[in-house]
Tab-separated table of C-alpha atoms in Angstrom:
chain	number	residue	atom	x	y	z
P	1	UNK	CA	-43.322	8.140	-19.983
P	2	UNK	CA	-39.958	8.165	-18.442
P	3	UNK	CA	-37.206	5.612	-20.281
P	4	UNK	CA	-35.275	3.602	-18.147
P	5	UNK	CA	-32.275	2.056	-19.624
P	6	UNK	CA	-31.330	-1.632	-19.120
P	7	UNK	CA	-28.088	-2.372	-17.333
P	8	UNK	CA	-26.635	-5.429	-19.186
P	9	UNK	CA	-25.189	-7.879	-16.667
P	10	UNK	CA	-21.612	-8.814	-15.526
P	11	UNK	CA	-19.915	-12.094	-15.717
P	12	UNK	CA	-17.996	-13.762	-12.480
P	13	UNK	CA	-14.992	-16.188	-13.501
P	14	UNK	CA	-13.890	-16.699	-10.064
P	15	UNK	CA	-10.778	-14.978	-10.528
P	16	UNK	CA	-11.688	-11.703	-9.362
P	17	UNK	CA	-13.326	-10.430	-5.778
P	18	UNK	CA	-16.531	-12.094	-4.940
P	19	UNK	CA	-17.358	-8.772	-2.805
P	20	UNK	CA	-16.615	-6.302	-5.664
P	21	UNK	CA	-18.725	-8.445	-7.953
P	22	UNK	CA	-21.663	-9.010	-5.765
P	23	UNK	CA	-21.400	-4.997	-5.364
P	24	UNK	CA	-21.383	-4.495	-8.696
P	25	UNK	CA	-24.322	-7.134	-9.302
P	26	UNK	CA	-26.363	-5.801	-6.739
P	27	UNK	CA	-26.331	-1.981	-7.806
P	28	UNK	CA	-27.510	-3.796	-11.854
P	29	UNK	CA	-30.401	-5.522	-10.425
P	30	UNK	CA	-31.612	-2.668	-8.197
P	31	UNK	CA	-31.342	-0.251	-11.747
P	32	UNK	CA	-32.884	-2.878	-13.661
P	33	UNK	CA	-35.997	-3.251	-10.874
P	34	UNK	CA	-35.003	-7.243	-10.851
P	35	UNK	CA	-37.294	-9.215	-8.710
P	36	UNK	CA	-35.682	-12.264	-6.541
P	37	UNK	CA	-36.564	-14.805	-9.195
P	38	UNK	CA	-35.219	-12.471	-12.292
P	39	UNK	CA	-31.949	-11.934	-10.042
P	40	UNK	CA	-31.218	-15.332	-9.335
P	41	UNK	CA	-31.867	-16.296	-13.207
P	42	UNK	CA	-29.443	-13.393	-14.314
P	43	UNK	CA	-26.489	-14.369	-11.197
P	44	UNK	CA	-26.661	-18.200	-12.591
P	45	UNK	CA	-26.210	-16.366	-16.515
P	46	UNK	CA	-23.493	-14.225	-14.964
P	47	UNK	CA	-21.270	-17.806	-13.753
P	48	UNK	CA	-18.113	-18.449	-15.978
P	49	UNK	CA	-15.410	-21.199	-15.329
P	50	UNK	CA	-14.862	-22.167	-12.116
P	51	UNK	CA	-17.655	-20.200	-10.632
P	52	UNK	CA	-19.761	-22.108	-12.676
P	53	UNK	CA	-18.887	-24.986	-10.779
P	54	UNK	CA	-20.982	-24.357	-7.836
P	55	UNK	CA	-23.537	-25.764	-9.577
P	56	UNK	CA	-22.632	-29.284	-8.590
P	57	UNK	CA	-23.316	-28.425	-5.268
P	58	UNK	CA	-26.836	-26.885	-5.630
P	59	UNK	CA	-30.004	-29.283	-6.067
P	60	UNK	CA	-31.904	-28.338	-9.193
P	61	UNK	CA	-34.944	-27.387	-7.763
P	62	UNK	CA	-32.627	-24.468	-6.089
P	63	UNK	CA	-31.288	-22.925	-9.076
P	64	UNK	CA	-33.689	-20.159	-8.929
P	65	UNK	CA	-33.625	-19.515	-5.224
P	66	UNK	CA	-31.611	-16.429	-5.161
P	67	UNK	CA	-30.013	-16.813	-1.503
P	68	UNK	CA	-29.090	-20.830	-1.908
P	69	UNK	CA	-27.104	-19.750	-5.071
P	70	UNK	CA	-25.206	-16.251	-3.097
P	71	UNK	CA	-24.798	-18.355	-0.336
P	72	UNK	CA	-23.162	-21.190	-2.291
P	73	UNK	CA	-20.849	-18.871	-4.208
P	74	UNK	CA	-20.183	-16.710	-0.711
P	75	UNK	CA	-19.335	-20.188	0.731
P	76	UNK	CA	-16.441	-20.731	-2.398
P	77	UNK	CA	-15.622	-17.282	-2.880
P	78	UNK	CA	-15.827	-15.477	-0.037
P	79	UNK	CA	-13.206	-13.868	2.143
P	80	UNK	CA	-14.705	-16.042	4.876
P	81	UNK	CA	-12.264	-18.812	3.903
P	82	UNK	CA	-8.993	-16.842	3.142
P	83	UNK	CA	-9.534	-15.324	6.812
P	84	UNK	CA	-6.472	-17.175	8.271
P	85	UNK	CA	-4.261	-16.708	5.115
P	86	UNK	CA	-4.753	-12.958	5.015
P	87	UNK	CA	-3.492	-12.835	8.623
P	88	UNK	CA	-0.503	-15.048	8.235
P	89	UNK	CA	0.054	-12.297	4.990
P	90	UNK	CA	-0.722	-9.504	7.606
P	91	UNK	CA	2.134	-10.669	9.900
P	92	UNK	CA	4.419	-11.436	7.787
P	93	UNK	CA	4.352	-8.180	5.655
P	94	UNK	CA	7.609	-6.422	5.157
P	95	UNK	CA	8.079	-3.527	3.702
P	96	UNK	CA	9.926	-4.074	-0.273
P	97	UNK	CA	13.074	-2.359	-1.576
P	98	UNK	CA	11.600	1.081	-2.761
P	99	UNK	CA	7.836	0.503	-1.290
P	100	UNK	CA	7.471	3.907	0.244
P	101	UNK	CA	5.755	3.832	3.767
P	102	UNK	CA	2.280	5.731	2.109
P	103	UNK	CA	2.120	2.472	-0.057
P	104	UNK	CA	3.107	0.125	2.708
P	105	UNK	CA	0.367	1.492	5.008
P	106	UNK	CA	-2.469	1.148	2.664
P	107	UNK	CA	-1.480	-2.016	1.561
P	108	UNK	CA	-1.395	-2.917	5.703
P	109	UNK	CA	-4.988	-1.388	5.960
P	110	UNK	CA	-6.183	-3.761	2.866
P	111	UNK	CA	-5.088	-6.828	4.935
P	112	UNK	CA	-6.352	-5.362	8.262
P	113	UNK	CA	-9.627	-5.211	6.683
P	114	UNK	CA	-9.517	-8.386	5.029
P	115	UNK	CA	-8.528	-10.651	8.161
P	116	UNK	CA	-10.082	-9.003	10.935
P	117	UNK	CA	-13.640	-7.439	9.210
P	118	UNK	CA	-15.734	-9.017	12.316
P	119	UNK	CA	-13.091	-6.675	14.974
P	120	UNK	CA	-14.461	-3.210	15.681
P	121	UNK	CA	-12.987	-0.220	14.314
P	122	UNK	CA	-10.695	0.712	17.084
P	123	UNK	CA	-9.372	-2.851	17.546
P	124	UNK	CA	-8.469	-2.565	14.177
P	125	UNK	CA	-6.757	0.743	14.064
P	126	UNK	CA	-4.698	-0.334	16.902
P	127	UNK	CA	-3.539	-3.700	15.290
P	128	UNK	CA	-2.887	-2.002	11.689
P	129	UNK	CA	-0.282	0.187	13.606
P	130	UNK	CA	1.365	-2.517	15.293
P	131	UNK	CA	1.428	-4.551	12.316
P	132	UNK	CA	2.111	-0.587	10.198
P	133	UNK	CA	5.209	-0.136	12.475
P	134	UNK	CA	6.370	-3.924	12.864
P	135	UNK	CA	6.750	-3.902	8.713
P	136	UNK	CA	8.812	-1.087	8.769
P	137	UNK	CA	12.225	-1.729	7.062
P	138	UNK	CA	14.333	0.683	7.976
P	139	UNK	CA	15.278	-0.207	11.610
P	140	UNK	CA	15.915	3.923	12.789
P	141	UNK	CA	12.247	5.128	11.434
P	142	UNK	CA	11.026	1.535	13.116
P	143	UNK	CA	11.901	2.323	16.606
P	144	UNK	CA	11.639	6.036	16.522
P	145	UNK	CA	8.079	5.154	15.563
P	146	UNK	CA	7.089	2.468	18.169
P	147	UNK	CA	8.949	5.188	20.916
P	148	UNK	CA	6.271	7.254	19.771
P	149	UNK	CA	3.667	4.986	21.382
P	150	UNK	CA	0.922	5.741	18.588
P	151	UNK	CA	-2.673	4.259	18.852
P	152	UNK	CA	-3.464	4.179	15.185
P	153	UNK	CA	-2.103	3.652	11.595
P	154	UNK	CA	-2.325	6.956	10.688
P	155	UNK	CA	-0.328	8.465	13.457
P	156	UNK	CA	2.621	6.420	12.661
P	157	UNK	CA	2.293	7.185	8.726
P	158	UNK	CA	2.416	10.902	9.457
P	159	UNK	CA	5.186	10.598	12.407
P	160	UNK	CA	7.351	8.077	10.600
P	161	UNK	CA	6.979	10.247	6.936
P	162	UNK	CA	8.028	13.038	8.442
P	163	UNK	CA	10.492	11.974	10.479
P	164	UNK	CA	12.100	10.638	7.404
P	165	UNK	CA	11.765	13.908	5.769
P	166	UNK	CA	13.461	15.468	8.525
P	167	UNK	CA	16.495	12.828	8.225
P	168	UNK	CA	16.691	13.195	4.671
P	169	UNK	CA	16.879	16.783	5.066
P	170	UNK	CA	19.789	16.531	7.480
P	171	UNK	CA	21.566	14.253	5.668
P	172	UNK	CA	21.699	16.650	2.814
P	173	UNK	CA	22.769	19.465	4.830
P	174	UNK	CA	25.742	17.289	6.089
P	175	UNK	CA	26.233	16.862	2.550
P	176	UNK	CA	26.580	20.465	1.890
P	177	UNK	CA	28.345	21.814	4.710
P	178	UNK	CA	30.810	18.563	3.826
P	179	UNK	CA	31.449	20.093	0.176
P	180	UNK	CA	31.654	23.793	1.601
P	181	UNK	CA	34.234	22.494	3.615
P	182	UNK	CA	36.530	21.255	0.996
P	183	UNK	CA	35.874	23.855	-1.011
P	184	UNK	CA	37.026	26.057	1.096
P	185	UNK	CA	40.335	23.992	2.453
P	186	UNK	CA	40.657	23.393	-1.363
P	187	UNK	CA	40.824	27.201	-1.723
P	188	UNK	CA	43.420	27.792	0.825
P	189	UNK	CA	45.477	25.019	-0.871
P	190	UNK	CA	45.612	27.212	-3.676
P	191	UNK	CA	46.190	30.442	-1.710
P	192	UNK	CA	49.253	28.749	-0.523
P	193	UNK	CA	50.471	27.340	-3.479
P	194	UNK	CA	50.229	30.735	-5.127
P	195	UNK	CA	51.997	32.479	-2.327
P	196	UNK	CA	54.958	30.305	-2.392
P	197	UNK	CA	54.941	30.273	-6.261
P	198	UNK	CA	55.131	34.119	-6.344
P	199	UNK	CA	57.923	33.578	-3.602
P	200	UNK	CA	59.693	31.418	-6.008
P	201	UNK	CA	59.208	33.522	-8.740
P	202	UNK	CA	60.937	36.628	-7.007
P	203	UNK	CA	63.763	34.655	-5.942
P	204	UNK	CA	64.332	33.325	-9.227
P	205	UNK	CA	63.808	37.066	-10.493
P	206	UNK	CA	66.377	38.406	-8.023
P	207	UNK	CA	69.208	35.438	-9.044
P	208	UNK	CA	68.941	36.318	-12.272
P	209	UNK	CA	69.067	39.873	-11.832
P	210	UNK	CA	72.085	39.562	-9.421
């Protein structure tokens, strides 16, 4: 007879992602073989602090119907409701002091996904660059990039990475070429300083000579 272990439950607080936890709760019940009724007993045992709240809202006799309670906690957890403040956050996102533009553009992908999940795909792409590209905070990379015309978030990652690479890189050659230059004007300082000293020298040789 083949053992199958027993997947303890989790616990929701509210504090965490409603999404990730119904995930997670979904994949235990399937393991476990939960029916409806078992599932909705072990989501209501799962319901700390404020979660636990929803109760209030749910009629007694609906405690153990397993969609009433998901939709009740979708309904006060969900990203349904924070729709319109993840887009004012997607719109307003500028890039920090130090945030490279790999972090940046994930970071602009997590909102994209979080305020516009009902847009198809390519709508999406398209909007994550402009908002990708609008976020930018160096103002050179910014409109090098939107010159570029991309159609998608990617695109502008890999243009506007490299294209700081490539300025970084010629900045540091300036650099160098900058220090070979005074070390080389420094060095015919010193070949002139030592050719008049040795003229001194002789002449002051010769005087005393004379």
């Amino acid at each position: 007879m083949h053992f199958r272990p027993t997947i303890k439950s989790l616990t929701f607080d509210g504090q965490t992602s409603w999404t990730v936890f119904k995930t997670q709760f979904d994949v235990v019940s399937s393991t476990n073989e939960w029916k409806d009724f078992v599932k909705a007993s072990q989501l209501v045992a799962s319901l700390r602090r404020s979660a636990a709240e929803v109760f209030q809202g749910i009629p007694a006799d609906k405690l153990t119907d397993l969609t009433t309670i998901e939709k009740a906690l979708e309904s006060r957890f969900g990203y349904s409701h924070l729709t319109q403040f993840y887009r004012t956050e997607l719109k307003t996102r500028r890039q920090k002091p130090g945030e490279s533009l790999l972090e940046l553009a994930a970071d602009v992908e997590r909102l994209m996904s979080l305020a516009n999940a009902e847009c198809p795909l390519d709508v999406q792409e398209s909007l994550a660059d402009q908002y990708f590209v609008d976020a930018m905070r160096d103002e050179d990379t910014q409109h090098s990039t939107r010159l570029m015309d991309t159609k998608d978030l990617k695109s502008s990652l890999a243009y506007s990475m490299k294209y700081e690479a490539e300025r970084t890189v010629s900045k540091t050659s300036r650099h160098v070429r900058s220090i070979e230059t005074e070390d080389h004007m420094s060095r015919e300082r010193d070949d002139k300083f030592e050719f008049f000293f040795n003229r001194l020298e002789k002449l002051l040789n010769s005087s005393v000579a004379g």
